[in-house]
Amino acid sequence: MADSPELTPELRGPRVVLTPLRRDHRVRLREIHREPEVRRWWQMPDDDWPEATDSDTTAYTVFESDRIVGFAQWYLEPDPMYRHAGLDLFLTADVHGRGLGTETVRVLCAHLIDDHRYHRLVVDPKASNTAAIACYRKVGFMDVGVMREYEMRHDGTWDDGLLMDLLAREFVR
């Protein structure tokens, strides 16, 4: 099971702080989630998002200089035969292109590898999301393969996804 909110540690990088998700973060995170550049890659949030989280998911609010700039989460595969963790994130368009996404991914990967001892991490960006794919590659994620017609768009058509993984020994700190 993922960390409970009470036990979830704050994670720090040089410029970003990942703080366990709190109710008072909801309004700003929903605003960011609805930005056109974010919504392009993420589905519209459910009415209860981000309060409703799966018990195997740990959610964070991403801060830069005491300002909410995004959301990050990780989930686990508990079966010992396939044990790994996956992650997702989005940041406000205001901070795109500044390396904060890469820093957020590095901070989260370090936590999962060092503190939780995961040997393998996965991400599954849309195959057309070149900025996210480049970010993940900078940290050491490798392409596993294209998942065809993986995710339904807002208009009912399908997008391909790219399955990527990172082995702990390949992590670029």
CSV table of C-alpha atoms in Angstrom, one decimal, residues 20 22 26 30-32 34 36 60 67 72 83 85 88 94 100-102 104 129 136 139 160 173:
chain,number,residue,atom,x,y,z
A,20,PRO,CA,1.5,15.6,0.4
A,22,ARG,CA,-4.0,18.7,1.0
A,26,ARG,CA,-7.7,21.6,-4.6
A,30,ARG,CA,-8.1,22.1,-10.6
A,31,GLU,CA,-7.3,25.5,-12.2
A,32,ILE,CA,-3.9,24.1,-13.5
A,34,ARG,CA,-8.0,22.8,-16.7
A,36,PRO,CA,-5.4,24.1,-22.3
A,60,TYR,CA,1.7,15.4,-4.1
A,67,ARG,CA,3.6,28.7,-5.2
A,72,ALA,CA,2.6,14.5,-9.1
A,83,ARG,CA,6.7,-5.2,-8.1
A,85,ALA,CA,5.9,1.8,-9.2
A,88,ASP,CA,2.4,10.8,-13.4
A,94,ASP,CA,3.7,29.1,-16.7
A,100,LEU,CA,11.0,21.9,-13.3
A,101,GLY,CA,9.3,18.8,-14.8
A,102,THR,CA,12.7,17.0,-15.0
A,104,THR,CA,10.1,16.8,-10.2
A,129,ASN,CA,3.7,14.3,-25.9
A,136,TYR,CA,11.5,11.3,-18.8
A,139,VAL,CA,16.2,11.0,-16.1
A,160,ASP,CA,-1.4,6.0,-28.7
A,173,ARG,CA,20.5,11.7,-10.9
